[in-house]
Short mmCIF file of C-alpha atoms in Angstrom, two decimals:
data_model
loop_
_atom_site.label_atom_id
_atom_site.label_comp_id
_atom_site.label_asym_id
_atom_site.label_seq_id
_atom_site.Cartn_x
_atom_site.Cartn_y
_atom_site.Cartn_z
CA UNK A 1 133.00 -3.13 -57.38
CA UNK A 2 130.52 -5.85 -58.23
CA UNK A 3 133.23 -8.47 -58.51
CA UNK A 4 134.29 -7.47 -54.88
CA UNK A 5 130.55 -7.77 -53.59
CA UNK A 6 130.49 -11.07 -55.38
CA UNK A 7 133.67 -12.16 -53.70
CA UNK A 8 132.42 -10.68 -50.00
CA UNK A 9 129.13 -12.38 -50.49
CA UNK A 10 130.66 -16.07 -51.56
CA UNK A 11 133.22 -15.68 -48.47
CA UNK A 12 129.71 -14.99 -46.29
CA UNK A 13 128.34 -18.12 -47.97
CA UNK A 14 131.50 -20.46 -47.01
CA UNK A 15 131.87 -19.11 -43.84
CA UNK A 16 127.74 -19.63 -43.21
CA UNK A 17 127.66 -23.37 -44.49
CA UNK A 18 131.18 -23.78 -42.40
CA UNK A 19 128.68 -23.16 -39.43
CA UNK A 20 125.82 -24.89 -40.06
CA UNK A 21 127.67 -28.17 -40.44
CA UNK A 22 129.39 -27.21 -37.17
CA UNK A 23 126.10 -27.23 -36.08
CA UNK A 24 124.83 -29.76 -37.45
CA UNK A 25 127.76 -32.55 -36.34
CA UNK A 26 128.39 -30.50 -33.22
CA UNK A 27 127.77 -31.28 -29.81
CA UNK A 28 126.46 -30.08 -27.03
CA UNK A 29 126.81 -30.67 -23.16
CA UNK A 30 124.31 -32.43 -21.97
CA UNK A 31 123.18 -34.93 -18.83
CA UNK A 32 121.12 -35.40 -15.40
CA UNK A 33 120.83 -35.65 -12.17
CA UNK A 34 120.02 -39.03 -11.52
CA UNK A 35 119.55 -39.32 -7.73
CA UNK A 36 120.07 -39.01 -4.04
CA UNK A 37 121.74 -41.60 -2.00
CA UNK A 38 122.41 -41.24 1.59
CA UNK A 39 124.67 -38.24 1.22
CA UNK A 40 125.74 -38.63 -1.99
CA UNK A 41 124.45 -36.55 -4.86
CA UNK A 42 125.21 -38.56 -8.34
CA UNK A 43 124.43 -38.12 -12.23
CA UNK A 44 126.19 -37.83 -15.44
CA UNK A 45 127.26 -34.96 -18.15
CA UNK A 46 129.61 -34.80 -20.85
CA UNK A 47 129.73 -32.84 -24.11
CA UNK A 48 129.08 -34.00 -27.72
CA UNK A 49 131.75 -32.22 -29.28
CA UNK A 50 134.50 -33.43 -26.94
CA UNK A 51 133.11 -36.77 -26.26
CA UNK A 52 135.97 -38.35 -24.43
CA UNK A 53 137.20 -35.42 -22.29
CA UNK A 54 135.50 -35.44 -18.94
CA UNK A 55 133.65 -31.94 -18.37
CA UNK A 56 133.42 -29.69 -14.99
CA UNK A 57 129.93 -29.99 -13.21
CA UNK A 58 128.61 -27.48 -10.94
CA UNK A 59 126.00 -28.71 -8.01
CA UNK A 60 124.11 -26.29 -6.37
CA UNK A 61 122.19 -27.11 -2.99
CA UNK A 62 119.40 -24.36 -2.21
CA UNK A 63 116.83 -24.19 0.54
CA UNK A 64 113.80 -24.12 -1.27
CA UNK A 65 111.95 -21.66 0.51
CA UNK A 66 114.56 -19.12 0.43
CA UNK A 67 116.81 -19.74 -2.35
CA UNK A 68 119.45 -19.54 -0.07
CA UNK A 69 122.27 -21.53 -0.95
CA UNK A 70 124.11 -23.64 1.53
CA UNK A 71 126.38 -25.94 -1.16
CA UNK A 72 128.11 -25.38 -4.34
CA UNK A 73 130.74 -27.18 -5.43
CA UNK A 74 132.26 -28.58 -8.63
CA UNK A 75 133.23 -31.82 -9.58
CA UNK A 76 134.98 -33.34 -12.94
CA UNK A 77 132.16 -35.87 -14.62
CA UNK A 78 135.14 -38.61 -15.06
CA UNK A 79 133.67 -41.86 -13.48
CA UNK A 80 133.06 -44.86 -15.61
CA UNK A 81 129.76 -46.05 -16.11
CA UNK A 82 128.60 -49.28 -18.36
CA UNK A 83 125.26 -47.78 -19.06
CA UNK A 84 126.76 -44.14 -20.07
CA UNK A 85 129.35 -46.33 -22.57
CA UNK A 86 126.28 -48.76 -24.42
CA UNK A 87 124.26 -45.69 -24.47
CA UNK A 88 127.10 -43.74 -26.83
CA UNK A 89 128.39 -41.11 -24.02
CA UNK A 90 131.55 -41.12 -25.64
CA UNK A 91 133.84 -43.41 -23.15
CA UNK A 92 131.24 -43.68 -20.58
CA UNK A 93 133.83 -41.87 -18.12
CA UNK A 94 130.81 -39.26 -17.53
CA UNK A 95 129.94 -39.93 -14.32
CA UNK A 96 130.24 -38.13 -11.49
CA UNK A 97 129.11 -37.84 -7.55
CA UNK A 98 129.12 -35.08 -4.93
CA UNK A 99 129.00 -35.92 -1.28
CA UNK A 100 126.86 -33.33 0.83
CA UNK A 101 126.26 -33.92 5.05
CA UNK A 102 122.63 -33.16 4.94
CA UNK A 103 122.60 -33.98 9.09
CA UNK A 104 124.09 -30.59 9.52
CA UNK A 105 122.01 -28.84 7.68
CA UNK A 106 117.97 -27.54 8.90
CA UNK A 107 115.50 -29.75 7.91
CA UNK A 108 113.47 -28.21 5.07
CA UNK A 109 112.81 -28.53 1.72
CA UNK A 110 115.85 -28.35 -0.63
CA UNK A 111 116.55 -27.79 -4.43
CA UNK A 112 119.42 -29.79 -6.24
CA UNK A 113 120.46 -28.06 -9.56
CA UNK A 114 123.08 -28.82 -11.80
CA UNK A 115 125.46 -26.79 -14.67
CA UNK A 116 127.74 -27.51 -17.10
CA UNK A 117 129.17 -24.18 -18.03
CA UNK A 118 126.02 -21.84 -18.68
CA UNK A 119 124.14 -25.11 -19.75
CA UNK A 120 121.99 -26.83 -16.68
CA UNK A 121 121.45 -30.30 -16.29
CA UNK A 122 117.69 -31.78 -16.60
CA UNK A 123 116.53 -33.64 -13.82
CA UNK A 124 116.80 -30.75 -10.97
CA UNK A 125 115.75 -32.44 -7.52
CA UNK A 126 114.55 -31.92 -4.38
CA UNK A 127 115.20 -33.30 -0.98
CA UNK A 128 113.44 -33.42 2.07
CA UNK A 129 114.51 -35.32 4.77
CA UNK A 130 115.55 -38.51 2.57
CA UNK A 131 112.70 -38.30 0.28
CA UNK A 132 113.32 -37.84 -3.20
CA UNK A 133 111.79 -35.89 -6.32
CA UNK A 134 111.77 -34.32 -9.65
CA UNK A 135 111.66 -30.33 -9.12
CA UNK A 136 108.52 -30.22 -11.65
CA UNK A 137 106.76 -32.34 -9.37
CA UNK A 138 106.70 -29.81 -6.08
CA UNK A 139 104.58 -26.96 -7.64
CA UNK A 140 101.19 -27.89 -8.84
CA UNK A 141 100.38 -28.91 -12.11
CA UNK A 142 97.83 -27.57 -14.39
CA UNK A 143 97.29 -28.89 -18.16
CA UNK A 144 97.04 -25.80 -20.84
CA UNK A 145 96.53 -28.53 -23.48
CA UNK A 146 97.79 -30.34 -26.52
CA UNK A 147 100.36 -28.10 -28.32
CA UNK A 148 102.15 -28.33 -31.24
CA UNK A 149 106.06 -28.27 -30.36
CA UNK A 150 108.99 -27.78 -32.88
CA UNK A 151 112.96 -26.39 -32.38
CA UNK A 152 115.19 -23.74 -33.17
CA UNK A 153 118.66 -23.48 -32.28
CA UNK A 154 121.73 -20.78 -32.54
CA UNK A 155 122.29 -20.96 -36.64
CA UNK A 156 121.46 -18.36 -38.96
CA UNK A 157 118.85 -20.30 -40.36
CA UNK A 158 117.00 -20.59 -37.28
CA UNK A 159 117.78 -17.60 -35.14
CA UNK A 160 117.96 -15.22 -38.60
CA UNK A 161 121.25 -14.15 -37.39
CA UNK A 162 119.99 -13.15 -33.65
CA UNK A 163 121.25 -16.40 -32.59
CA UNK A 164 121.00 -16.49 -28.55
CA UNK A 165 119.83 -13.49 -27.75
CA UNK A 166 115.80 -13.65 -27.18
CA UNK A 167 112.85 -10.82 -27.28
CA UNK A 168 113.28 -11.26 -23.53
CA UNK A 169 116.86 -10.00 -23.31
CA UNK A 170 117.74 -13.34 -22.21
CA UNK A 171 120.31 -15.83 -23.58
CA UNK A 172 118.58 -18.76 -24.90
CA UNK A 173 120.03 -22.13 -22.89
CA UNK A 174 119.07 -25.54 -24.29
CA UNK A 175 116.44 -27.41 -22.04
CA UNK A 176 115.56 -24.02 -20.62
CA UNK A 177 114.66 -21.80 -23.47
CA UNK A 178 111.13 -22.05 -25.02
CA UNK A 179 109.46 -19.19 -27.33
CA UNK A 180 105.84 -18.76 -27.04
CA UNK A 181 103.17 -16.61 -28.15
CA UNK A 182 102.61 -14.48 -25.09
CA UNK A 183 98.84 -14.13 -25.47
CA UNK A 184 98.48 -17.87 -24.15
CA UNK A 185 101.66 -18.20 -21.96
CA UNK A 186 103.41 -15.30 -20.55
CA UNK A 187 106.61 -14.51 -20.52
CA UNK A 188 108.36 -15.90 -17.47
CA UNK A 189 105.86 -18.69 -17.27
CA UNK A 190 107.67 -22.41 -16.21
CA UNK A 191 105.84 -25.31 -18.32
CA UNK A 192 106.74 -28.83 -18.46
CA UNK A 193 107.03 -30.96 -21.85
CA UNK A 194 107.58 -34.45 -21.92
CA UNK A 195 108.98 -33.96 -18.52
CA UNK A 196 111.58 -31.07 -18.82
CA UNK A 197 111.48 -28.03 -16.89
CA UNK A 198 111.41 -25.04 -19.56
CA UNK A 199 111.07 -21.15 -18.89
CA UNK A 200 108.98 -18.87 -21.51
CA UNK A 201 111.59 -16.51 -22.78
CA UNK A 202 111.56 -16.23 -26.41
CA UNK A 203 108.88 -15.37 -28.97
CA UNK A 204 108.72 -16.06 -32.91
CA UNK A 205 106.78 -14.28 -36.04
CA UNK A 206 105.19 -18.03 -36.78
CA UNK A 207 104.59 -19.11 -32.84
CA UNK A 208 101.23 -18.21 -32.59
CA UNK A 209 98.52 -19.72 -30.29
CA UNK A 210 99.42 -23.76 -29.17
CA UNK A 211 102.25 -23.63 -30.77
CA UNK A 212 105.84 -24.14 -28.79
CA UNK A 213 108.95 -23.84 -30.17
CA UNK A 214 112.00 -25.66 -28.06
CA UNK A 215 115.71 -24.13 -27.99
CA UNK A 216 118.76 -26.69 -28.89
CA UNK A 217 122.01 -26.00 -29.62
CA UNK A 218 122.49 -27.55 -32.31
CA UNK A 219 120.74 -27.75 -36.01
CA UNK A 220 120.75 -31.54 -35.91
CA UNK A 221 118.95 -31.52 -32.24
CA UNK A 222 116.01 -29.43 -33.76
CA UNK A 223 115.77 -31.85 -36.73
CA UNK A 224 115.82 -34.86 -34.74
CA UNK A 225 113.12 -33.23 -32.95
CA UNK A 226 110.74 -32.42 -35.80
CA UNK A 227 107.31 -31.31 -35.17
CA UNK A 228 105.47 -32.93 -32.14
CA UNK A 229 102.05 -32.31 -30.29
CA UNK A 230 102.40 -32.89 -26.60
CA UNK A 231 100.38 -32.46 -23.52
CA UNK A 232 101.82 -29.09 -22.06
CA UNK A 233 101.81 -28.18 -18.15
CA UNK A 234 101.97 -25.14 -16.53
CA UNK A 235 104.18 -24.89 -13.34
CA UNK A 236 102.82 -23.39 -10.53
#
């Protein structure tokens, strides 16, 4: 009987470090929106673990105001781009545009958001009558201080085997998911770090007061990402 535990429990082992490297080397999609010209809605996305096969984008066009949505389409990220190449995007045949006839549409406020799969985009936009800006940017501001921020992702180490799942019920979604200590930010709260747009959905036993922990997918993303103190905005 003990032999067979021992057995079980080196199988568990293999099969554990198995993941973490997967982890670890893995990919993950990633990308932006990187403008609004004319009617054409362009950026970049590919995925880490596939590096040279082009990846489905989804684009979704909502009135602000409403949340009404008046485009979605999806487009393969398979044009070739110099910059995406030097900057090690696989083949640099990540990028992709989306044409959208904003003269037949009413002239409000818009938001342009963008998915890979389950995974959205940074960079969300919005567009109002040819101007141009970073979602973040439309809601005031306020500063809630210098926090410390660090990174967990999926793996057992991490997530102690809960891996996406969050004390929200939600599905943790890299450059989305932050856990908090929901004494100083609430749950459901949108803050901004170093410019990306993340939602309070997660909490941890060692998150406690200005403390932040980020959500990656990978283990190597939440090494490379160490332990940080940033300036932390809440979005209002």
């Amino acid at each position: 009987m003990k032999q067979r535990h021992k057995i079980t429990g080196t199988l568990l082992t293999m099969l554990l470090l198995l993941y973490n490297i997967t982890t670890v080397w893995g990919g993950s999609p990633e990308g932006r929106l990187d403008g609004i010209h004319g009617d054409a809605i362009y950026g970049w996305a590919w995925d880490g673990i596939t590096p040279d096969t082009p990846v489905d984008v989804r684009i979704v066009v909502k009135k602000q105001a409403t949340s009404d949505i008046v485009q979605d389409s999806t487009v393969t990220a398979s044009q070739y781009r110099e910059d995406l190449l030097t900057s090690s995007k696989g083949n640099g045949k990540h990028a992709f545009v989306v044409e959208i006839d904003w003269s037949k549409l009413e002239n409000c406020a818009y938001t342009v958001e963008a998915f890979v799969g389950e995974y959205p985009l940074i960079n969300p936009l919005q567009y109002q009558d040819g101007q141009i800006s970073p979602v973040s940017q439309t809601g005031s501001l306020r500063s809630l201080g210098i926090f410390r921020t660090t990174a967990y992702c999926p793996c057992y180490l991490c997530s102690e085997g809960w891996g996406r799942r969050t004390s929200t019920g939600a599905m943790a979604v890299s450059q989305h998911t932050i856990a908090v200590d929901p004494r100083v930010i609430p749950y459901g709260s949108k803050v901004l770090i170093d410019g990306v747009l993340y939602t309070a959905e997660d909490c941890g036993g060692g998150v406690k007061g200005n403390h932040i922990d980020i959500f990656f997918n990978t283990h190597g993303e939440t090494r490379r990402h160490g332990t940080r103190n940033t300036e932390v905005f809440l979005v209002k």
